[in-house]
mmCIF file of C-alpha atoms in Angstrom:
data_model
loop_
_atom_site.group_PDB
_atom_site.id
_atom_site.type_symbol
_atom_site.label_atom_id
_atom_site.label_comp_id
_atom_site.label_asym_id
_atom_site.label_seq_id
_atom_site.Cartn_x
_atom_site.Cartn_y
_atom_site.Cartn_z
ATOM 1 C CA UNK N 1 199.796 46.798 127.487
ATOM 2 C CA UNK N 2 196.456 46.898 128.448
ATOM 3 C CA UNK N 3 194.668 49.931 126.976
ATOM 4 C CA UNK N 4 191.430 52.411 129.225
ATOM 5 C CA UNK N 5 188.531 49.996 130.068
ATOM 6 C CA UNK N 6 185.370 50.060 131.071
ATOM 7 C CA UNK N 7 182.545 48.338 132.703
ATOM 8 C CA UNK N 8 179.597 47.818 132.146
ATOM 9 C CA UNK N 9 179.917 48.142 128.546
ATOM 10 C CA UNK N 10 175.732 47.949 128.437
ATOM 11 C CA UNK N 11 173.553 49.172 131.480
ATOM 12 C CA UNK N 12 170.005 49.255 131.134
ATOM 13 C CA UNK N 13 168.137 50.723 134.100
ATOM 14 C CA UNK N 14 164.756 51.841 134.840
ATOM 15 C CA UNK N 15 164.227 55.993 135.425
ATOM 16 C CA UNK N 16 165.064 56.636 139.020
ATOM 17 C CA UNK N 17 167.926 54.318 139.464
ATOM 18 C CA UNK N 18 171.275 54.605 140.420
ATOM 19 C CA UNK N 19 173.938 53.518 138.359
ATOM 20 C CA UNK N 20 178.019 53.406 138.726
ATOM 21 C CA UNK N 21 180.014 53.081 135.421
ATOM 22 C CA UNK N 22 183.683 52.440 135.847
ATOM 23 C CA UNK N 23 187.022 53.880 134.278
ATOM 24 C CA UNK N 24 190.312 51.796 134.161
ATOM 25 C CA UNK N 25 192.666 54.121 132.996
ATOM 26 C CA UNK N 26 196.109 53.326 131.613
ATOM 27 C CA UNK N 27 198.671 52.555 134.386
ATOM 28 C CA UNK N 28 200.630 56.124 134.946
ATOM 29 C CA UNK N 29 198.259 58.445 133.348
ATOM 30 C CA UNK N 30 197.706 60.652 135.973
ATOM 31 C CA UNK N 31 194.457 62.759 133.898
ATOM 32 C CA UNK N 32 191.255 61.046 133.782
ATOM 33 C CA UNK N 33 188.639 62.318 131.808
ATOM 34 C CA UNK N 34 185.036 61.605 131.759
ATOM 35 C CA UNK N 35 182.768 62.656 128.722
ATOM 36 C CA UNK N 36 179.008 62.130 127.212
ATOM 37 C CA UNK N 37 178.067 61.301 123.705
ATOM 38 C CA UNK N 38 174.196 61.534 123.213
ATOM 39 C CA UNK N 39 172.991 59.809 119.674
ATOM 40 C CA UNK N 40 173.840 62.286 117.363
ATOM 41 C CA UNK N 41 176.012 64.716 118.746
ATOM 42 C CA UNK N 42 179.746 65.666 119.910
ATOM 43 C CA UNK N 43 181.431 64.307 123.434
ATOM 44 C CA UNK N 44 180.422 66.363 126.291
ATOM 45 C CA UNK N 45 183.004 67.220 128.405
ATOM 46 C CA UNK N 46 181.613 66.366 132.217
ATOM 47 C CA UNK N 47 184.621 66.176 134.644
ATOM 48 C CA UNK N 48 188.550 65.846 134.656
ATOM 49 C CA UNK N 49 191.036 64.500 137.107
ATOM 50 C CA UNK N 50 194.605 65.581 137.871
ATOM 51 C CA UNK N 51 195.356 62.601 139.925
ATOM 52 C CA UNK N 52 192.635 62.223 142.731
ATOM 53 C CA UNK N 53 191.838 65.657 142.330
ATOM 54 C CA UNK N 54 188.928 67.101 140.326
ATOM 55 C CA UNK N 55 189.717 70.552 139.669
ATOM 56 C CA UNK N 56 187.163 71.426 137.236
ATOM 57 C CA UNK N 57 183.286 69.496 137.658
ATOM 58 C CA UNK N 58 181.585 72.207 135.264
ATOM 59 C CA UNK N 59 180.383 70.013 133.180
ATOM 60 C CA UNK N 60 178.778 67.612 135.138
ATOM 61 C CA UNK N 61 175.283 68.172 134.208
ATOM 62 C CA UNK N 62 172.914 68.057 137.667
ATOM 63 C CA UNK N 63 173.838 66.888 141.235
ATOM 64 C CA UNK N 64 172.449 63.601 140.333
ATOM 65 C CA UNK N 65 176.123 63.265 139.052
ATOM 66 C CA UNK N 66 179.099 62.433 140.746
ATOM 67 C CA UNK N 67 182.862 60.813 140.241
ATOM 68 C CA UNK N 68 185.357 59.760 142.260
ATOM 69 C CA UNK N 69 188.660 58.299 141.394
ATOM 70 C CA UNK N 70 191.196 56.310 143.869
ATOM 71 C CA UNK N 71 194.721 57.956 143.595
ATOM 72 C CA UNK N 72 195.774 57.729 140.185
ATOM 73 C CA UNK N 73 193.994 54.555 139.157
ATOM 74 C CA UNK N 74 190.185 53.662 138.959
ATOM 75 C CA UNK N 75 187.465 56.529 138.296
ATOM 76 C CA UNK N 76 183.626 56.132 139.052
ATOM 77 C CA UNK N 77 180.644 58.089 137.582
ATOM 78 C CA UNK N 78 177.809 57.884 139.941
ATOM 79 C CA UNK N 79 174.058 58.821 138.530
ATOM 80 C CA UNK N 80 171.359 59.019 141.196
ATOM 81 C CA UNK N 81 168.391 59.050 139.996
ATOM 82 C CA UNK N 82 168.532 58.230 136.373
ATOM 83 C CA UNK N 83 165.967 59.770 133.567
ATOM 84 C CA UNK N 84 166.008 59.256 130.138
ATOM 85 C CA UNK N 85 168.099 61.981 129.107
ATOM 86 C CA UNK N 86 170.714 60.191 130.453
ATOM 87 C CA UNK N 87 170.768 57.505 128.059
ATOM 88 C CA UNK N 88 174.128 57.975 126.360
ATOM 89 C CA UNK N 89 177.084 57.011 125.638
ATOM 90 C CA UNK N 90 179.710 57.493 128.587
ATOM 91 C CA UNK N 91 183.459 57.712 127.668
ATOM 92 C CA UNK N 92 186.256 57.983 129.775
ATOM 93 C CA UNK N 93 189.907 58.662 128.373
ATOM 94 C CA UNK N 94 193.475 58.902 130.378
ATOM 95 C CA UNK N 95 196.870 60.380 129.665
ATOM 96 C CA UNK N 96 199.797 60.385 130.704
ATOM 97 C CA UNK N 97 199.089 64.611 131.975
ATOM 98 C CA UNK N 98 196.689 66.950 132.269
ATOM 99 C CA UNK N 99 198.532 69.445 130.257
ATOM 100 C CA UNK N 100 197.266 70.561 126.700
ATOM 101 C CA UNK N 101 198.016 68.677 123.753
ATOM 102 C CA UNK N 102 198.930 65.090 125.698
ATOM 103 C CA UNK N 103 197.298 62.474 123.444
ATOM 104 C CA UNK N 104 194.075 61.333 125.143
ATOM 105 C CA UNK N 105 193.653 57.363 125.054
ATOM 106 C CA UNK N 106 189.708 56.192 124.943
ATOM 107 C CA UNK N 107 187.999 53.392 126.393
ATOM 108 C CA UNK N 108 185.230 51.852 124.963
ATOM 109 C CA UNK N 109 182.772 53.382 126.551
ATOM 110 C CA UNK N 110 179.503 52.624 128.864
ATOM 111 C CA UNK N 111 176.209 52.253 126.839
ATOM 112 C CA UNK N 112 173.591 53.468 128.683
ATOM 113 C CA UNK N 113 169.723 52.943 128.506
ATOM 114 C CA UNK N 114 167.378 54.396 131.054
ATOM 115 C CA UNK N 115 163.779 53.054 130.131
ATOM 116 C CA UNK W 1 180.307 79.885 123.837
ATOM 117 C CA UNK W 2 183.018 77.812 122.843
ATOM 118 C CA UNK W 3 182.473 75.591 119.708
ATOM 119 C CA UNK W 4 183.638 73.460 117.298
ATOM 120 C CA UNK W 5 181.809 73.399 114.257
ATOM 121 C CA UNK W 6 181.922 70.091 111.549
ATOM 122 C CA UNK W 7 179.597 70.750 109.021
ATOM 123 C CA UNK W 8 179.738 67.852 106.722
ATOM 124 C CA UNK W 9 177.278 64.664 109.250
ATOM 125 C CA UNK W 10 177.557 62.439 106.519
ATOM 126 C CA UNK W 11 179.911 61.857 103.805
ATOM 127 C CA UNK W 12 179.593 59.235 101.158
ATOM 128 C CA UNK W 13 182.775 58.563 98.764
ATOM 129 C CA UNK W 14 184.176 56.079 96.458
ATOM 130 C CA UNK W 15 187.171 54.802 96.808
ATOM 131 C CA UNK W 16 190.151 56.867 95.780
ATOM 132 C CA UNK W 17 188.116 59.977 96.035
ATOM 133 C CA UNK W 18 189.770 62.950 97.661
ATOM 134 C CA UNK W 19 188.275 64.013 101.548
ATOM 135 C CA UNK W 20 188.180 66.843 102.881
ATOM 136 C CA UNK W 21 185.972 67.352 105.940
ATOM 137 C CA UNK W 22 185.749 70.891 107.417
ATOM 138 C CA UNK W 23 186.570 71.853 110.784
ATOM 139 C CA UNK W 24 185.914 75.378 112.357
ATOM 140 C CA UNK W 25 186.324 76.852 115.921
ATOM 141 C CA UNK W 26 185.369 79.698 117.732
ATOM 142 C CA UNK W 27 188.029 80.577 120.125
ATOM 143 C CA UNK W 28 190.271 83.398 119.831
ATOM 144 C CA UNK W 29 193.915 83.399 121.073
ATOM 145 C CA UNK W 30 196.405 80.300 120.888
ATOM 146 C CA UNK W 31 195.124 76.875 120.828
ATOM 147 C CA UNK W 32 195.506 72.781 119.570
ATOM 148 C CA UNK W 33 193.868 71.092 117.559
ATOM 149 C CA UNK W 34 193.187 67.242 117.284
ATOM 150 C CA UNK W 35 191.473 65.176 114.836
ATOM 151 C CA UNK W 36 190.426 61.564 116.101
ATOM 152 C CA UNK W 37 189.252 58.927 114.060
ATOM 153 C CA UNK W 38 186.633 55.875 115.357
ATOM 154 C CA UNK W 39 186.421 52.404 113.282
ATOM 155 C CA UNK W 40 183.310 50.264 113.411
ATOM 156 C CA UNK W 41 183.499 48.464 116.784
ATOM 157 C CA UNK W 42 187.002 50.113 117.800
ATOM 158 C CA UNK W 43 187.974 53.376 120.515
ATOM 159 C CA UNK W 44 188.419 56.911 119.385
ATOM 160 C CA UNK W 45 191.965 57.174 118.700
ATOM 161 C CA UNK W 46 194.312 60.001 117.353
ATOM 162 C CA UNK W 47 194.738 60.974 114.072
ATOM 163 C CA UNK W 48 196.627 63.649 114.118
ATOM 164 C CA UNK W 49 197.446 67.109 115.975
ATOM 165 C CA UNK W 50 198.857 70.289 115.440
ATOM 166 C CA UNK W 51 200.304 72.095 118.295
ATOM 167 C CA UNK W 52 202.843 74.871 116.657
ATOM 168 C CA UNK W 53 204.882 75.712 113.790
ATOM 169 C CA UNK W 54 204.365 74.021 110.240
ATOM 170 C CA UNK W 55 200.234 74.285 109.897
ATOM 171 C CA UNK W 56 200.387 71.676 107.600
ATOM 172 C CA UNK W 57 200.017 68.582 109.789
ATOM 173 C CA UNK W 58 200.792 64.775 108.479
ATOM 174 C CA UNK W 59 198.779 61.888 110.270
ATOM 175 C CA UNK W 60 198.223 58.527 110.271
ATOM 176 C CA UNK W 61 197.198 56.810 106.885
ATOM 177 C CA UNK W 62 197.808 59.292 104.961
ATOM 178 C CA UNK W 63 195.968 61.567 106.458
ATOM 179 C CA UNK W 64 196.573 65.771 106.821
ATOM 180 C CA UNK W 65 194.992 68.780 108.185
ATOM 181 C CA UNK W 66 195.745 72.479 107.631
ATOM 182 C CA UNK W 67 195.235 75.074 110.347
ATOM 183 C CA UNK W 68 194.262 78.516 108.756
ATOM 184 C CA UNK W 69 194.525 80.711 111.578
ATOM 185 C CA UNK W 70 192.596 83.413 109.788
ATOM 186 C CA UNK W 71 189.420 81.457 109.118
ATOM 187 C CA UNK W 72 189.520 79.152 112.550
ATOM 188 C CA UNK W 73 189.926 76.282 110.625
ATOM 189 C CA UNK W 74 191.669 72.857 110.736
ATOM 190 C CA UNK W 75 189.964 70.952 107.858
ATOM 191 C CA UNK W 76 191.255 66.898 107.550
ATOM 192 C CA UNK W 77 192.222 65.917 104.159
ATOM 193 C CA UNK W 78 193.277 62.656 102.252
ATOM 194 C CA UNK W 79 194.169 62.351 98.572
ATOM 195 C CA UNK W 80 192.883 59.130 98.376
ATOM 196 C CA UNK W 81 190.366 57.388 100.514
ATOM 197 C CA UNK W 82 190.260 53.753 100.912
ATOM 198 C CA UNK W 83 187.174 51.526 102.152
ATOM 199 C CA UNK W 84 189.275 51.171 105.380
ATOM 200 C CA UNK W 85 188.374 54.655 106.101
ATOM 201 C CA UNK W 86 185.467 53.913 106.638
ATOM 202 C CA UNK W 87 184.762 55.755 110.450
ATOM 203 C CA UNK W 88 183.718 58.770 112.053
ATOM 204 C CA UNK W 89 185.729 61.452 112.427
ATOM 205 C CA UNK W 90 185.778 63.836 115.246
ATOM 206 C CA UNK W 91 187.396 67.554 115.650
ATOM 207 C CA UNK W 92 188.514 68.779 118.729
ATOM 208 C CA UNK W 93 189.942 72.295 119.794
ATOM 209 C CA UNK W 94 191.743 72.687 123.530
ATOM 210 C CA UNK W 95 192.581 76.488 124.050
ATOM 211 C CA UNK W 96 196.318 76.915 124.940
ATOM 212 C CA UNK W 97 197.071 76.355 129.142
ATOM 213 C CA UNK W 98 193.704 74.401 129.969
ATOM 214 C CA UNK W 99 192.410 71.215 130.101
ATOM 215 C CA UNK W 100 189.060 71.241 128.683
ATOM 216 C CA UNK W 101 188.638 69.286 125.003
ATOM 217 C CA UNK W 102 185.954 70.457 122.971
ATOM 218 C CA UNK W 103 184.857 68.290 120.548
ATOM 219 C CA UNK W 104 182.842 68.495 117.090
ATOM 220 C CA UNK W 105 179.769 66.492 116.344
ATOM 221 C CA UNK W 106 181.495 64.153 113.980
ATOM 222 C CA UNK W 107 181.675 62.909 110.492
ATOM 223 C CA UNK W 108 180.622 59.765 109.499
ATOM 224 C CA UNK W 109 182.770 58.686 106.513
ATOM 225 C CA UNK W 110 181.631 55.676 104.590
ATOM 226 C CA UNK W 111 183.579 54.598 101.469
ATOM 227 C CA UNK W 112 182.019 52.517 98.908
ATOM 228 C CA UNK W 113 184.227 49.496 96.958
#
């Protein structure tokens, strides 16, 4: 019973990079959730997945961000052209629906460092 | 805006001191409420949740949390804190038919043997 993972679980990249960070979500959670935790403060919502399906992207923050996900499996955030206000924390959680209340399962989360 | 407000950063206790770390929201109308719990070196995972009826919600570890309706509240509580508790603690407030989690800033918790 594997639980969410994620890889890389450290990226360090140089300002004006691209960088992918990957989401393995529990098998049969069909809502994928990516969020942003900046030193010191709360997780930022960025983008959720019904499925394949992104219904709501509000939150990602720029264009420079993007995420794709293949059916109901793996889910990649994509940042072009990385500054240093991206250096976070990235955390992706599944469950089993996106419906309100369904327990959300964590990974551990993508370190990342844009020098 | 939406918010979720968690006033206390930092919390220092001994052990089998009583917690209570606050929790306030801004929403009006219906919604759930989550608190989740991370260990040194370990995911977020769920503490507890309150969804409907009884606002007086029992947890994991002997945990509980008490939505006040009136005062947009959902403050955790334990009786008792062990070193084990020793984590940050993170409210989170999902307004009633939509999918967006908003979270607190955390609580770091550190109990002293």
């Amino acid at each position: 019973g594997a639980g969410v993972s994620q890889s890389p679980s450290n990226k360090v990249t140089e300002k004006g990079k691209d960088v992918e960070l990957r989401c393995d979500p529990i098998s049969g959670h069909t809502a994928l959730y990516w969020y942003r935790q900046r030193l010191g403060q709360g997780l930022e919502f960025l983008i959720y997945f019904q499925g394949n399906s992104a219904p709501d992207k509000s939150g990602l923050p720029s264009d420079r961000f993007s995420a794709e996900r293949t059916g109901e499996s793996v889910s990649t955030l994509t940042i072009q052209r990385t500054q240093q206000e991206d250096s976070a924390v990235y955390l992706c959680a599944s469950s089993l629906a996106g419906q309100v209340g369904n327990e959300q399962f964590f990974g551990p989360g993508t370190r990342l460092t844009v020098l | 805006a939406q918010s979720v407000s968690q006033h206390n950063h930092h919390v220092i206790l001994s052990e089998a001191a009583s917690l209570e770390l606050g929790c306030n929201y801004s929403y009006g109308g219906t919604v759930n409420l989550f608190w989740y719990v991370q260990y040194p070196g370990q995911h977020l995972q769920l503490l507890l949740k309150y969804f409907s009826g009884d606002p007086l919600v029992k947890g994991i570890k002997g945990f509980e949390a008490e939505f006040i309706k009136s005062k947009f509240s959902f403050n955790l509580r334990k009786p008792s804190v062990q070193w084990s508790d020793t984590a940050e603690y993170f409210c989170a407030v999902i307004r009633t038919g939509t999918y967006k989690y908003i979270f607190g800033t955390g609580t770091r918790l550190k109990v002293l043997a």
